[in-house]
mmCIF file with all atom_site columns, C-alpha atoms in Angstrom:
data_model
loop_
_atom_site.group_PDB
_atom_site.id
_atom_site.type_symbol
_atom_site.label_atom_id
_atom_site.label_alt_id
_atom_site.label_comp_id
_atom_site.label_asym_id
_atom_site.label_entity_id
_atom_site.label_seq_id
_atom_site.pdbx_PDB_ins_code
_atom_site.Cartn_x
_atom_site.Cartn_y
_atom_site.Cartn_z
_atom_site.occupancy
_atom_site.B_iso_or_equiv
_atom_site.pdbx_formal_charge
_atom_site.auth_seq_id
_atom_site.auth_comp_id
_atom_site.auth_asym_id
_atom_site.auth_atom_id
_atom_site.pdbx_PDB_model_num
ATOM 1   C CA . UNK A 1 1   ? -11.361 -15.131 1.683   1.00 41.00 ? 1   UNK A CA 1
ATOM 2   C CA . UNK A 1 2   ? -10.258 -12.317 -0.558  1.00 45.00 ? 2   UNK A CA 1
ATOM 3   C CA . UNK A 1 3   ? -6.985  -13.072 -2.257  1.00 49.00 ? 3   UNK A CA 1
ATOM 4   C CA . UNK A 1 4   ? -4.498  -11.390 -4.520  1.00 50.00 ? 4   UNK A CA 1
ATOM 5   C CA . UNK A 1 5   ? -3.282  -13.352 -7.483  1.00 48.00 ? 5   UNK A CA 1
ATOM 6   C CA . UNK A 1 6   ? -0.717  -12.758 -10.143 1.00 51.00 ? 6   UNK A CA 1
ATOM 7   C CA . UNK A 1 7   ? 0.429   -14.213 -13.390 1.00 50.00 ? 7   UNK A CA 1
ATOM 8   C CA . UNK A 1 8   ? 3.924   -13.691 -14.644 1.00 51.00 ? 8   UNK A CA 1
ATOM 9   C CA . UNK A 1 9   ? 2.774   -14.139 -18.205 1.00 51.00 ? 9   UNK A CA 1
ATOM 10  C CA . UNK A 1 10  ? 5.494   -16.714 -18.623 1.00 55.00 ? 10  UNK A CA 1
ATOM 11  C CA . UNK A 1 11  ? 3.695   -19.581 -16.913 1.00 58.00 ? 11  UNK A CA 1
ATOM 12  C CA . UNK A 1 12  ? 1.137   -21.598 -18.767 1.00 57.00 ? 12  UNK A CA 1
ATOM 13  C CA . UNK A 1 13  ? -0.159  -25.114 -18.411 1.00 64.00 ? 13  UNK A CA 1
ATOM 14  C CA . UNK A 1 14  ? -0.121  -27.815 -21.097 1.00 71.00 ? 14  UNK A CA 1
ATOM 15  C CA . UNK A 1 15  ? -3.267  -26.276 -22.651 1.00 76.00 ? 15  UNK A CA 1
ATOM 16  C CA . UNK A 1 16  ? -1.452  -22.921 -22.981 1.00 76.00 ? 16  UNK A CA 1
ATOM 17  C CA . UNK A 1 17  ? -3.703  -21.394 -20.314 1.00 79.00 ? 17  UNK A CA 1
ATOM 18  C CA . UNK A 1 18  ? -2.377  -18.821 -17.853 1.00 79.00 ? 18  UNK A CA 1
ATOM 19  C CA . UNK A 1 19  ? -1.426  -20.245 -14.468 1.00 76.00 ? 19  UNK A CA 1
ATOM 20  C CA . UNK A 1 20  ? -2.331  -17.955 -11.566 1.00 79.00 ? 20  UNK A CA 1
ATOM 21  C CA . UNK A 1 21  ? -0.436  -18.101 -8.290  1.00 79.00 ? 21  UNK A CA 1
ATOM 22  C CA . UNK A 1 22  ? -1.682  -16.992 -4.892  1.00 78.00 ? 22  UNK A CA 1
ATOM 23  C CA . UNK A 1 23  ? 0.349   -14.015 -3.627  1.00 73.00 ? 23  UNK A CA 1
ATOM 24  C CA . UNK A 1 24  ? -1.407  -13.514 -0.326  1.00 72.00 ? 24  UNK A CA 1
ATOM 25  C CA . UNK A 1 25  ? -4.713  -13.800 1.481   1.00 81.00 ? 25  UNK A CA 1
ATOM 26  C CA . UNK A 1 26  ? -5.513  -10.313 2.806   1.00 81.00 ? 26  UNK A CA 1
ATOM 27  C CA . UNK A 1 27  ? -8.139  -11.491 5.273   1.00 85.00 ? 27  UNK A CA 1
ATOM 28  C CA . UNK A 1 28  ? -5.840  -14.150 6.718   1.00 85.00 ? 28  UNK A CA 1
ATOM 29  C CA . UNK A 1 29  ? -2.697  -12.020 6.633   1.00 82.00 ? 29  UNK A CA 1
ATOM 30  C CA . UNK A 1 30  ? -4.205  -9.263  8.783   1.00 84.00 ? 30  UNK A CA 1
ATOM 31  C CA . UNK A 1 31  ? -6.588  -11.348 10.929  1.00 85.00 ? 31  UNK A CA 1
ATOM 32  C CA . UNK A 1 32  ? -9.654  -9.675  9.451   1.00 87.00 ? 32  UNK A CA 1
ATOM 33  C CA . UNK A 1 33  ? -13.113 -11.162 9.449   1.00 87.00 ? 33  UNK A CA 1
ATOM 34  C CA . UNK A 1 34  ? -13.850 -9.782  6.008   1.00 86.00 ? 34  UNK A CA 1
ATOM 35  C CA . UNK A 1 35  ? -12.980 -6.757  3.891   1.00 83.00 ? 35  UNK A CA 1
ATOM 36  C CA . UNK A 1 36  ? -15.712 -4.454  5.147   1.00 89.00 ? 36  UNK A CA 1
ATOM 37  C CA . UNK A 1 37  ? -15.255 -0.718  5.808   1.00 88.00 ? 37  UNK A CA 1
ATOM 38  C CA . UNK A 1 38  ? -15.023 -1.033  9.598   1.00 91.00 ? 38  UNK A CA 1
ATOM 39  C CA . UNK A 1 39  ? -12.268 -3.652  9.393   1.00 90.00 ? 39  UNK A CA 1
ATOM 40  C CA . UNK A 1 40  ? -10.412 -1.803  6.648   1.00 88.00 ? 40  UNK A CA 1
ATOM 41  C CA . UNK A 1 41  ? -10.541 1.385   8.759   1.00 91.00 ? 41  UNK A CA 1
ATOM 42  C CA . UNK A 1 42  ? -9.040  -0.541  11.659  1.00 92.00 ? 42  UNK A CA 1
ATOM 43  C CA . UNK A 1 43  ? -6.292  -1.849  9.379   1.00 92.00 ? 43  UNK A CA 1
ATOM 44  C CA . UNK A 1 44  ? -5.596  1.670   8.113   1.00 93.00 ? 44  UNK A CA 1
ATOM 45  C CA . UNK A 1 45  ? -5.414  3.014   11.680  1.00 95.00 ? 45  UNK A CA 1
ATOM 46  C CA . UNK A 1 46  ? -2.946  0.283   12.598  1.00 94.00 ? 46  UNK A CA 1
ATOM 47  C CA . UNK A 1 47  ? -0.817  1.064   9.529   1.00 94.00 ? 47  UNK A CA 1
ATOM 48  C CA . UNK A 1 48  ? -0.898  4.775   10.397  1.00 95.00 ? 48  UNK A CA 1
ATOM 49  C CA . UNK A 1 49  ? 0.021   4.296   14.056  1.00 96.00 ? 49  UNK A CA 1
ATOM 50  C CA . UNK A 1 50  ? 2.510   1.419   13.877  1.00 96.00 ? 50  UNK A CA 1
ATOM 51  C CA . UNK A 1 51  ? 5.411   2.156   11.533  1.00 94.00 ? 51  UNK A CA 1
ATOM 52  C CA . UNK A 1 52  ? 6.972   -1.293  12.025  1.00 92.00 ? 52  UNK A CA 1
ATOM 53  C CA . UNK A 1 53  ? 3.688   -2.932  11.013  1.00 91.00 ? 53  UNK A CA 1
ATOM 54  C CA . UNK A 1 54  ? 3.449   -0.560  8.033   1.00 92.00 ? 54  UNK A CA 1
ATOM 55  C CA . UNK A 1 55  ? 6.990   -1.445  6.939   1.00 88.00 ? 55  UNK A CA 1
ATOM 56  C CA . UNK A 1 56  ? 6.275   -5.170  7.136   1.00 85.00 ? 56  UNK A CA 1
ATOM 57  C CA . UNK A 1 57  ? 3.114   -4.668  5.074   1.00 85.00 ? 57  UNK A CA 1
ATOM 58  C CA . UNK A 1 58  ? 4.828   -2.335  2.610   1.00 86.00 ? 58  UNK A CA 1
ATOM 59  C CA . UNK A 1 59  ? 7.637   -4.795  1.954   1.00 83.00 ? 59  UNK A CA 1
ATOM 60  C CA . UNK A 1 60  ? 5.053   -7.518  1.224   1.00 76.00 ? 60  UNK A CA 1
ATOM 61  C CA . UNK A 1 61  ? 3.261   -5.154  -1.144  1.00 74.00 ? 61  UNK A CA 1
ATOM 62  C CA . UNK A 1 62  ? 6.483   -4.129  -2.875  1.00 71.00 ? 62  UNK A CA 1
ATOM 63  C CA . UNK A 1 63  ? 7.625   -7.752  -3.229  1.00 62.00 ? 63  UNK A CA 1
ATOM 64  C CA . UNK A 1 64  ? 8.246   -7.412  -6.960  1.00 58.00 ? 64  UNK A CA 1
ATOM 65  C CA . UNK A 1 65  ? 9.859   -3.983  -6.772  1.00 61.00 ? 65  UNK A CA 1
ATOM 66  C CA . UNK A 1 66  ? 13.484  -2.937  -6.500  1.00 63.00 ? 66  UNK A CA 1
ATOM 67  C CA . UNK A 1 67  ? 12.413  -0.198  -4.071  1.00 65.00 ? 67  UNK A CA 1
ATOM 68  C CA . UNK A 1 68  ? 12.237  -1.828  -0.654  1.00 69.00 ? 68  UNK A CA 1
ATOM 69  C CA . UNK A 1 69  ? 12.575  1.299   1.468   1.00 78.00 ? 69  UNK A CA 1
ATOM 70  C CA . UNK A 1 70  ? 9.884   3.761   2.416   1.00 87.00 ? 70  UNK A CA 1
ATOM 71  C CA . UNK A 1 71  ? 10.982  7.132   3.805   1.00 89.00 ? 71  UNK A CA 1
ATOM 72  C CA . UNK A 1 72  ? 8.631   9.625   5.482   1.00 89.00 ? 72  UNK A CA 1
ATOM 73  C CA . UNK A 1 73  ? 7.351   11.006  2.168   1.00 87.00 ? 73  UNK A CA 1
ATOM 74  C CA . UNK A 1 74  ? 6.700   7.499   0.890   1.00 88.00 ? 74  UNK A CA 1
ATOM 75  C CA . UNK A 1 75  ? 4.945   6.617   4.156   1.00 91.00 ? 75  UNK A CA 1
ATOM 76  C CA . UNK A 1 76  ? 2.597   9.601   3.965   1.00 89.00 ? 76  UNK A CA 1
ATOM 77  C CA . UNK A 1 77  ? 1.968   9.011   0.264   1.00 89.00 ? 77  UNK A CA 1
ATOM 78  C CA . UNK A 1 78  ? 1.113   5.327   0.735   1.00 89.00 ? 78  UNK A CA 1
ATOM 79  C CA . UNK A 1 79  ? -1.191  6.104   3.667   1.00 91.00 ? 79  UNK A CA 1
ATOM 80  C CA . UNK A 1 80  ? -2.894  8.746   1.519   1.00 89.00 ? 80  UNK A CA 1
ATOM 81  C CA . UNK A 1 81  ? -3.440  6.223   -1.280  1.00 88.00 ? 81  UNK A CA 1
ATOM 82  C CA . UNK A 1 82  ? -5.011  3.814   1.176   1.00 86.00 ? 82  UNK A CA 1
ATOM 83  C CA . UNK A 1 83  ? -7.160  6.462   2.819   1.00 86.00 ? 83  UNK A CA 1
ATOM 84  C CA . UNK A 1 84  ? -8.452  7.993   -0.418  1.00 85.00 ? 84  UNK A CA 1
ATOM 85  C CA . UNK A 1 85  ? -8.876  4.708   -2.246  1.00 82.00 ? 85  UNK A CA 1
ATOM 86  C CA . UNK A 1 86  ? -7.488  6.394   -5.364  1.00 77.00 ? 86  UNK A CA 1
ATOM 87  C CA . UNK A 1 87  ? -4.372  4.363   -6.137  1.00 76.00 ? 87  UNK A CA 1
ATOM 88  C CA . UNK A 1 88  ? -5.338  4.587   -9.806  1.00 83.00 ? 88  UNK A CA 1
ATOM 89  C CA . UNK A 1 89  ? -5.134  8.412   -9.562  1.00 84.00 ? 89  UNK A CA 1
ATOM 90  C CA . UNK A 1 90  ? -2.517  9.498   -7.035  1.00 85.00 ? 90  UNK A CA 1
ATOM 91  C CA . UNK A 1 91  ? -2.765  13.200  -7.974  1.00 84.00 ? 91  UNK A CA 1
ATOM 92  C CA . UNK A 1 92  ? -4.529  14.126  -4.713  1.00 84.00 ? 92  UNK A CA 1
ATOM 93  C CA . UNK A 1 93  ? -1.769  12.422  -2.714  1.00 86.00 ? 93  UNK A CA 1
ATOM 94  C CA . UNK A 1 94  ? 0.951   14.093  -4.767  1.00 84.00 ? 94  UNK A CA 1
ATOM 95  C CA . UNK A 1 95  ? -0.701  17.450  -4.077  1.00 82.00 ? 95  UNK A CA 1
ATOM 96  C CA . UNK A 1 96  ? -0.955  16.645  -0.374  1.00 72.00 ? 96  UNK A CA 1
ATOM 97  C CA . UNK A 1 97  ? 2.780   15.869  -0.240  1.00 73.00 ? 97  UNK A CA 1
ATOM 98  C CA . UNK A 1 98  ? 3.644   19.131  -2.016  1.00 77.00 ? 98  UNK A CA 1
ATOM 99  C CA . UNK A 1 99  ? 1.502   21.113  0.439   1.00 79.00 ? 99  UNK A CA 1
ATOM 100 C CA . UNK A 1 100 ? 3.221   19.440  3.401   1.00 72.00 ? 100 UNK A CA 1
ATOM 101 C CA . UNK A 1 101 ? 6.641   20.309  1.996   1.00 74.00 ? 101 UNK A CA 1
ATOM 102 C CA . UNK A 1 102 ? 5.588   23.932  1.526   1.00 79.00 ? 102 UNK A CA 1
ATOM 103 C CA . UNK A 1 103 ? 4.379   24.100  5.150   1.00 72.00 ? 103 UNK A CA 1
ATOM 104 C CA . UNK A 1 104 ? 7.647   22.603  6.394   1.00 71.00 ? 104 UNK A CA 1
ATOM 105 C CA . UNK A 1 105 ? 9.672   25.083  4.375   1.00 74.00 ? 105 UNK A CA 1
ATOM 106 C CA . UNK A 1 106 ? 7.546   27.969  5.633   1.00 73.00 ? 106 UNK A CA 1
ATOM 107 C CA . UNK A 1 107 ? 8.001   26.820  9.244   1.00 71.00 ? 107 UNK A CA 1
ATOM 108 C CA . UNK A 1 108 ? 11.782  26.660  8.784   1.00 73.00 ? 108 UNK A CA 1
ATOM 109 C CA . UNK A 1 109 ? 11.818  30.244  7.513   1.00 74.00 ? 109 UNK A CA 1
ATOM 110 C CA . UNK A 1 110 ? 9.950   31.590  10.560  1.00 63.00 ? 110 UNK A CA 1
#
């Protein structure tokens, strides 16, 4: 199974080696067979259509963050990051959010 691990940098064993801890098992957590495109697309579609499921997932993901809320802008941004696969470069998602805000403002003016 594919897993996510972390090291706090503060934990080491008696040999002064980093100790890794299991954060979660993605395949097991979301009842996936494996992390293949078809299954990941299904997971994305569920996240996009089920806000309660998204929130539960988001709060797991943000476990180490002080920000445990996700408003509509956050929701769209996070879905964009997942869909584009560009979490290392969120510029396209930032641009998408700005365009949506401009459209909303334009619609309010009409």
